[in-house]
Structures are given as structure tokens and as C-alpha cells.
Amino acid sequence: MEFVNNWGETARSLPLTVLPFLDKTILKPRNPHKIQYEHKEFTEIQGFSTSTELNKDKEVLYKSFCFDSQKLENLKKKAMENGLLVKCTSFEVLSAFLWRARTKALKMLPHQKTKLLFAVDARNKFDPPLPKAYFGNGIVLTNSICLAGELIEKSLSYGVRLVQEAIEMVSDIYMRSAIDYFEVTRARPSLSCTLLITAWSRLNFHTTDFGWGKLIVSGPVGLPEKEVTLFLGNGKERNGINVLLEFPVSARKIFQELMETLSKFMVCSVN
């Protein structure tokens, strides 16, 4: 976003508000390499449930679900009603909610493992933190893996706690280990039996101006993979979230019912 906003300032012949920091060597691998975590984000999960057949569908459905601030608060209250959580964020509860809904919609068998992947902003988690104007990837993927049956049958708070633990796992040591792991293996995160969430809800697209005024709406043209779900900011104050996702047409009915009846918190759905 700093790049996009700088681009907008350049288009308007304005001086750059933030000068880019371009030294990428601050995130170079260690020598010698030191892999200190298992890094299950790269783990390939064998799919042996009905979800494997559903995911073979070539016909997919794109949907956008809108959660305003009140519905997000209701989800938080639902997650905390059993007293197992002290607090939770909108991202944590919505991620857990969608992970459960998708797992059920894909008819994963109880003993099938399922994985949640999402990016964590690591800029302030490095020691020392990355420079404010660092131009480059400042994220790291973290993960949570559990049995589909446990995720579906246990309370929403169980899924939220899994998300929180995945976030808590991210530290300077974890990120340095991930850099070394990738340098050694050149592996790519596996998306089998996986939901990958990427959150753009806090990116300040609404401040970008190329000389034609503030934008009205922003977002990607499409999603890169059927396993990817995108969070976009919604509303003037950006305190709501639009959820963009795709899933096999054969799972449409189940997913729609889950979003509309298993939860009372969905605001609207749009094709």
C-alpha cells in the first residue's frame, strides 16, 4: 500500500510522504541455516474424505458475504459465551467461523485433517522491527491443523483459540526459521484440505488518489485459488468486512445454508 500511495503521489506531482527502504538483505537467510520449527504450513495433507471429490468440480461459485460491525460483535459474543475466551478479534472469530463452515460444506469426514493458513504482519514482530518504510514482503504464513470432526463438533471458541495460537506462534525466531526453511527446501505451502485466508481489510486503499479523487471501491478481479478466501474492508469507517470466496458448485447448497441458518450473524450475500 505504501507503493500504491507513493504511485498516487507521483501521479499528482507531489513529494513522497514515505521514502522507501529498499535493502532486502535484512531478511536474508542465516548462515548456517537454522530450522527451529516444523513449519506445518508446508505439510501436505492427504484428502480421503468426500471433500476430495467435491474439489474435483471444475465449476466453481464465487460469493461475497458482508459482515458489518454489529454482526462481527455478535460473532464475538457467540465465541465467548462459554467463558473459554477472554477476548477475540474480528479476524480471529471470522476466520474460525469460515473455517468451520467450509469444512462442513465440503463434507470432510470426522477423522480427516484440515488446515487453516493465513498471513501475519511480521513487521513489528522481528527483533529489531523492520524499518517503517520497508518495501517488500513483511508477512509470514502461520497455520493450524486439526481434525474436521473436532472443528465442527466443538464450539466456535475452540476454532478461535486455534487461530489465536497460530498467531501467538509467530515470533522473530519462528520467522527466521521460516526464511531458512524456504531457502533450504524451496517448498511452497500446500493447499490440500486447506483454507487460506488473506486479509486486506486493514489496507488503506481508500486513501489512494491518482488525481481523480478518492476511490469508491477496491478489490481483486478474481481469487488465485479455490482454497483462498479474501477479507476486504467494508463501510465508510472500514469497520465491517466483506468476505470473498469460491467453492465447488456441488457444495453451494450446504454452504449457503450454513451461512444463513447455522449462524445468525450473516448480513447479506451477493452473487
Tab-separated table of C-alpha atoms in Angstrom:
chain	number	residue	atom	x	y	z
A	1	MET	CA	0.000	0.000	0.000
A	2	GLU	CA	2.924	2.321	0.574
A	3	PHE	CA	3.951	1.639	-3.028
A	4	VAL	CA	0.423	2.309	-4.341
A	5	ASN	CA	0.078	5.512	-2.318
A	6	ASN	CA	3.529	6.674	-3.476
A	7	TRP	CA	2.421	5.966	-7.021
A	8	GLY	CA	-0.641	8.162	-6.437
A	9	GLU	CA	1.516	10.976	-5.037
A	10	THR	CA	3.865	10.752	-8.018
A	11	ALA	CA	0.883	10.901	-10.413
A	12	ARG	CA	-0.176	14.144	-8.696
A	13	SER	CA	3.394	15.557	-8.825
A	14	LEU	CA	3.649	15.554	-5.038
A	15	PRO	CA	6.745	14.717	-2.987
A	16	LEU	CA	6.714	11.228	-1.476
A	17	THR	CA	5.312	11.129	2.034
A	18	VAL	CA	7.231	7.926	2.767
A	19	LEU	CA	10.613	7.269	1.177
A	20	PRO	CA	11.052	3.538	0.505
A	21	PHE	CA	13.599	1.448	2.381
A	22	LEU	CA	14.886	-0.963	-0.267
A	23	ASP	CA	17.577	-3.012	1.483
A	24	LYS	CA	16.188	-6.564	1.314
A	25	THR	CA	19.290	-8.096	2.919
A	26	ILE	CA	17.844	-7.511	6.384
A	27	LEU	CA	15.685	-10.601	5.735
A	28	LYS	CA	18.376	-12.785	4.220
A	29	PRO	CA	18.747	-16.406	5.448
A	30	ARG	CA	21.122	-17.121	8.286
A	31	ASN	CA	24.487	-18.763	7.722
A	32	PRO	CA	24.462	-21.543	8.703
A	33	HIS	CA	20.745	-22.195	8.268
A	34	LYS	CA	18.841	-22.942	11.453
A	35	ILE	CA	15.393	-24.543	11.071
A	36	GLN	CA	13.807	-24.472	14.530
A	37	TYR	CA	10.154	-25.245	13.750
A	38	GLU	CA	8.296	-27.984	11.934
A	39	HIS	CA	6.592	-25.445	9.616
A	40	LYS	CA	3.413	-27.355	9.022
A	41	GLU	CA	2.260	-24.632	6.649
A	42	PHE	CA	4.156	-26.656	4.033
A	43	THR	CA	2.701	-30.008	5.139
A	44	GLU	CA	0.777	-31.968	2.509
A	45	ILE	CA	-2.461	-33.315	3.979
A	46	GLN	CA	-3.886	-36.422	2.388
A	47	GLY	CA	-7.502	-35.948	1.350
A	48	PHE	CA	-9.536	-39.113	1.724
A	49	SER	CA	-12.997	-37.757	2.502
A	50	THR	CA	-15.828	-36.653	0.240
A	51	SER	CA	-14.201	-33.225	0.031
A	52	THR	CA	-11.688	-34.701	-2.411
A	53	GLU	CA	-14.482	-35.468	-4.861
A	54	LEU	CA	-16.121	-32.065	-4.351
A	55	ASN	CA	-12.855	-30.287	-5.035
A	56	LYS	CA	-12.576	-32.052	-8.387
A	57	ASP	CA	-15.510	-29.992	-9.637
A	58	LYS	CA	-14.338	-27.714	-12.418
A	59	GLU	CA	-17.378	-25.495	-11.979
A	60	VAL	CA	-16.949	-23.137	-9.041
A	61	LEU	CA	-19.101	-20.454	-7.498
A	62	TYR	CA	-17.837	-17.047	-6.401
A	63	LYS	CA	-19.658	-15.425	-3.488
A	64	SER	CA	-19.316	-12.292	-1.404
A	65	PHE	CA	-20.641	-12.240	2.156
A	66	CYS	CA	-20.919	-8.985	4.053
A	67	PHE	CA	-20.366	-8.730	7.821
A	68	ASP	CA	-20.960	-5.303	9.327
A	69	SER	CA	-19.553	-4.234	12.700
A	70	GLN	CA	-22.669	-5.310	14.615
A	71	LYS	CA	-22.658	-8.806	13.147
A	72	LEU	CA	-18.967	-9.143	13.937
A	73	GLU	CA	-19.690	-8.160	17.533
A	74	ASN	CA	-22.436	-10.786	17.666
A	75	LEU	CA	-19.979	-13.413	16.446
A	76	LYS	CA	-17.521	-12.408	19.161
A	77	LYS	CA	-20.218	-12.714	21.821
A	78	LYS	CA	-21.139	-16.136	20.489
A	79	ALA	CA	-17.500	-17.259	20.638
A	80	MET	CA	-17.032	-16.001	24.194
A	81	GLU	CA	-20.352	-17.088	25.691
A	82	ASN	CA	-18.935	-20.316	27.177
A	83	GLY	CA	-16.228	-18.420	29.061
A	84	LEU	CA	-13.291	-20.198	27.395
A	85	LEU	CA	-12.062	-16.995	25.738
A	86	VAL	CA	-11.191	-13.704	27.410
A	87	LYS	CA	-11.318	-11.764	24.155
A	88	CYS	CA	-11.072	-12.212	20.403
A	89	THR	CA	-10.661	-10.003	17.359
A	90	SER	CA	-12.891	-9.746	14.305
A	91	PHE	CA	-10.247	-11.516	12.234
A	92	GLU	CA	-9.908	-14.385	14.706
A	93	VAL	CA	-13.620	-15.093	15.075
A	94	LEU	CA	-14.448	-14.669	11.388
A	95	SER	CA	-11.547	-16.907	10.355
A	96	ALA	CA	-12.667	-19.637	12.757
A	97	PHE	CA	-16.289	-19.298	11.675
A	98	LEU	CA	-15.480	-19.603	7.959
A	99	TRP	CA	-13.028	-22.464	8.529
A	100	ARG	CA	-15.765	-24.438	10.285
A	101	ALA	CA	-18.397	-23.573	7.664
A	102	ARG	CA	-16.182	-24.551	4.741
A	103	THR	CA	-15.081	-27.781	6.428
A	104	LYS	CA	-18.696	-28.792	6.896
A	105	ALA	CA	-19.776	-27.680	3.408
A	106	LEU	CA	-17.057	-29.834	1.838
A	107	LYS	CA	-18.347	-32.814	3.840
A	108	MET	CA	-14.995	-33.623	5.382
A	109	LEU	CA	-15.098	-36.844	7.381
A	110	PRO	CA	-14.539	-36.520	11.158
A	111	HIS	CA	-11.083	-38.171	11.031
A	112	GLN	CA	-9.937	-36.016	8.088
A	113	LYS	CA	-7.310	-33.427	8.945
A	114	THR	CA	-7.989	-29.860	7.866
A	115	LYS	CA	-5.603	-26.915	7.820
A	116	LEU	CA	-6.018	-23.166	8.150
A	117	LEU	CA	-3.352	-20.911	6.656
A	118	PHE	CA	-3.151	-17.154	6.970
A	119	ALA	CA	-0.581	-14.395	6.769
A	120	VAL	CA	0.591	-12.473	9.823
A	121	ASP	CA	2.048	-8.980	9.510
A	122	ALA	CA	5.542	-9.589	10.821
A	123	ARG	CA	6.985	-6.088	10.525
A	124	ASN	CA	6.797	-5.361	14.229
A	125	LYS	CA	7.465	-8.943	15.324
A	126	PHE	CA	11.060	-9.015	14.106
A	127	ASP	CA	13.767	-8.087	16.584
A	128	PRO	CA	14.527	-5.334	15.774
A	129	PRO	CA	11.315	-4.448	13.882
A	130	LEU	CA	11.536	-3.869	10.141
A	131	PRO	CA	12.050	-0.211	9.176
A	132	LYS	CA	8.758	1.656	8.824
A	133	ALA	CA	9.159	2.200	5.083
A	134	TYR	CA	10.490	-1.287	4.270
A	135	PHE	CA	9.366	-2.052	0.713
A	136	GLY	CA	8.963	-5.792	0.442
A	137	ASN	CA	7.150	-8.761	1.903
A	138	GLY	CA	6.769	-8.267	5.632
A	139	ILE	CA	4.466	-11.210	6.226
A	140	VAL	CA	4.836	-14.819	7.258
A	141	LEU	CA	2.357	-17.675	6.913
A	142	THR	CA	1.212	-19.373	10.067
A	143	ASN	CA	-1.083	-22.363	10.385
A	144	SER	CA	-3.340	-24.545	12.457
A	145	ILE	CA	-4.186	-28.201	11.800
A	146	CYS	CA	-6.908	-30.225	13.477
A	147	LEU	CA	-9.423	-32.993	12.777
A	148	ALA	CA	-12.504	-31.914	10.845
A	149	GLY	CA	-14.773	-33.606	13.385
A	150	GLU	CA	-13.290	-31.655	16.285
A	151	LEU	CA	-13.540	-28.347	14.432
A	152	ILE	CA	-17.200	-28.887	13.516
A	153	GLU	CA	-18.483	-30.535	16.687
A	154	LYS	CA	-16.743	-28.349	19.248
A	155	SER	CA	-17.799	-24.785	19.993
A	156	LEU	CA	-16.814	-21.759	17.948
A	157	SER	CA	-14.446	-20.796	20.766
A	158	TYR	CA	-12.372	-23.915	20.008
A	159	GLY	CA	-11.706	-22.729	16.450
A	160	VAL	CA	-10.989	-19.178	17.618
A	161	ARG	CA	-8.422	-20.453	20.115
A	162	LEU	CA	-6.684	-22.411	17.336
A	163	VAL	CA	-6.432	-19.193	15.323
A	164	GLN	CA	-5.068	-17.317	18.340
A	165	GLU	CA	-2.445	-19.991	18.996
A	166	ALA	CA	-1.316	-19.788	15.357
A	167	ILE	CA	-0.845	-16.021	15.748
A	168	GLU	CA	0.971	-16.398	19.081
A	169	MET	CA	3.401	-18.828	17.455
A	170	VAL	CA	4.809	-16.067	15.239
A	171	SER	CA	7.959	-14.600	16.738
A	172	ASP	CA	11.340	-13.430	15.489
A	173	ILE	CA	12.702	-16.984	15.904
A	174	TYR	CA	9.747	-18.507	14.037
A	175	MET	CA	10.135	-16.082	11.115
A	176	ARG	CA	13.899	-16.540	10.862
A	177	SER	CA	13.307	-20.291	10.882
A	178	ALA	CA	10.726	-19.934	8.080
A	179	ILE	CA	13.200	-17.937	5.971
A	180	ASP	CA	15.869	-20.621	6.445
A	181	TYR	CA	13.355	-23.422	5.768
A	182	PHE	CA	12.348	-21.861	2.468
A	183	GLU	CA	15.961	-21.218	1.490
A	184	VAL	CA	16.821	-24.884	2.076
A	185	THR	CA	13.689	-26.543	0.653
A	186	ARG	CA	12.210	-24.001	-1.799
A	187	ALA	CA	8.902	-25.524	-0.721
A	188	ARG	CA	5.533	-23.940	-1.360
A	189	PRO	CA	2.697	-24.005	1.168
A	190	SER	CA	0.414	-26.955	0.482
A	191	LEU	CA	-3.260	-26.135	-0.081
A	192	SER	CA	-4.640	-29.673	0.097
A	193	CYS	CA	-7.555	-29.836	2.582
A	194	THR	CA	-6.698	-26.234	3.424
A	195	LEU	CA	-8.378	-22.852	3.748
A	196	LEU	CA	-6.019	-19.941	3.061
A	197	ILE	CA	-7.237	-16.596	4.354
A	198	THR	CA	-5.654	-13.350	3.261
A	199	ALA	CA	-6.836	-10.179	4.993
A	200	TRP	CA	-6.810	-6.874	3.124
A	201	SER	CA	-9.371	-5.376	5.478
A	202	ARG	CA	-6.825	-3.041	7.079
A	203	LEU	CA	-5.079	-1.944	3.890
A	204	ASN	CA	-5.758	1.726	3.232
A	205	PHE	CA	-6.916	1.528	-0.391
A	206	HIS	CA	-9.461	4.231	0.444
A	207	THR	CA	-6.682	6.822	0.862
A	208	THR	CA	-5.202	6.269	-2.610
A	209	ASP	CA	-5.648	9.179	-5.027
A	210	PHE	CA	-4.197	9.272	-8.557
A	211	GLY	CA	-5.604	12.734	-9.213
A	212	TRP	CA	-9.212	11.734	-9.804
A	213	GLY	CA	-10.280	11.803	-6.173
A	214	LYS	CA	-10.781	9.071	-3.578
A	215	LEU	CA	-11.738	5.657	-4.874
A	216	ILE	CA	-15.240	4.256	-4.472
A	217	VAL	CA	-14.493	0.536	-4.276
A	218	SER	CA	-11.416	-1.671	-4.457
A	219	GLY	CA	-10.578	-5.354	-4.654
A	220	PRO	CA	-9.090	-8.060	-6.852
A	221	VAL	CA	-10.577	-9.132	-10.171
A	222	GLY	CA	-10.551	-12.752	-9.038
A	223	LEU	CA	-9.179	-15.181	-6.478
A	224	PRO	CA	-5.948	-17.077	-7.256
A	225	GLU	CA	-7.070	-20.495	-5.963
A	226	LYS	CA	-10.326	-22.100	-4.836
A	227	GLU	CA	-8.808	-22.561	-1.375
A	228	VAL	CA	-8.280	-18.811	-0.936
A	229	THR	CA	-10.671	-16.539	0.964
A	230	LEU	CA	-10.165	-12.775	0.983
A	231	PHE	CA	-11.209	-10.244	3.627
A	232	LEU	CA	-11.857	-6.705	2.372
A	233	GLY	CA	-12.742	-3.629	4.410
A	234	ASN	CA	-16.377	-2.558	4.246
A	235	GLY	CA	-18.169	0.646	5.099
A	236	LYS	CA	-17.074	4.256	5.400
A	237	GLU	CA	-15.222	3.623	8.646
A	238	ARG	CA	-13.780	0.323	7.342
A	239	ASN	CA	-15.079	-1.484	10.434
A	240	GLY	CA	-17.006	-4.133	8.504
A	241	ILE	CA	-15.607	-6.991	6.439
A	242	ASN	CA	-16.575	-8.308	3.009
A	243	VAL	CA	-15.639	-11.965	2.603
A	244	LEU	CA	-14.831	-13.107	-0.944
A	245	LEU	CA	-14.577	-16.838	-1.558
A	246	GLU	CA	-15.118	-19.574	-4.097
A	247	PHE	CA	-16.216	-23.164	-3.647
A	248	PRO	CA	-17.436	-26.074	-5.786
A	249	VAL	CA	-20.936	-25.630	-7.149
A	250	SER	CA	-21.818	-29.023	-5.664
A	251	ALA	CA	-21.188	-27.566	-2.184
A	252	ARG	CA	-23.306	-24.472	-2.807
A	253	LYS	CA	-26.473	-25.551	-1.046
A	254	ILE	CA	-24.727	-26.742	2.102
A	255	PHE	CA	-22.522	-23.666	2.323
A	256	GLN	CA	-25.423	-21.283	1.729
A	257	GLU	CA	-27.490	-22.981	4.431
A	258	LEU	CA	-24.589	-22.814	6.866
A	259	MET	CA	-24.070	-19.125	6.264
A	260	GLU	CA	-27.768	-18.362	6.581
A	261	THR	CA	-29.050	-20.771	9.223
A	262	LEU	CA	-26.190	-22.167	11.313
A	263	SER	CA	-25.203	-18.620	12.009
A	264	LYS	CA	-27.499	-15.718	12.680
A	265	PHE	CA	-24.736	-13.286	12.005
A	266	MET	CA	-24.533	-13.025	8.235
A	267	VAL	CA	-25.704	-9.700	6.885
A	268	CYS	CA	-26.109	-10.322	3.174
A	269	SER	CA	-24.839	-12.380	0.301
A	270	VAL	CA	-24.309	-11.229	-3.248
A	271	ASN	CA	-23.541	-13.140	-6.427
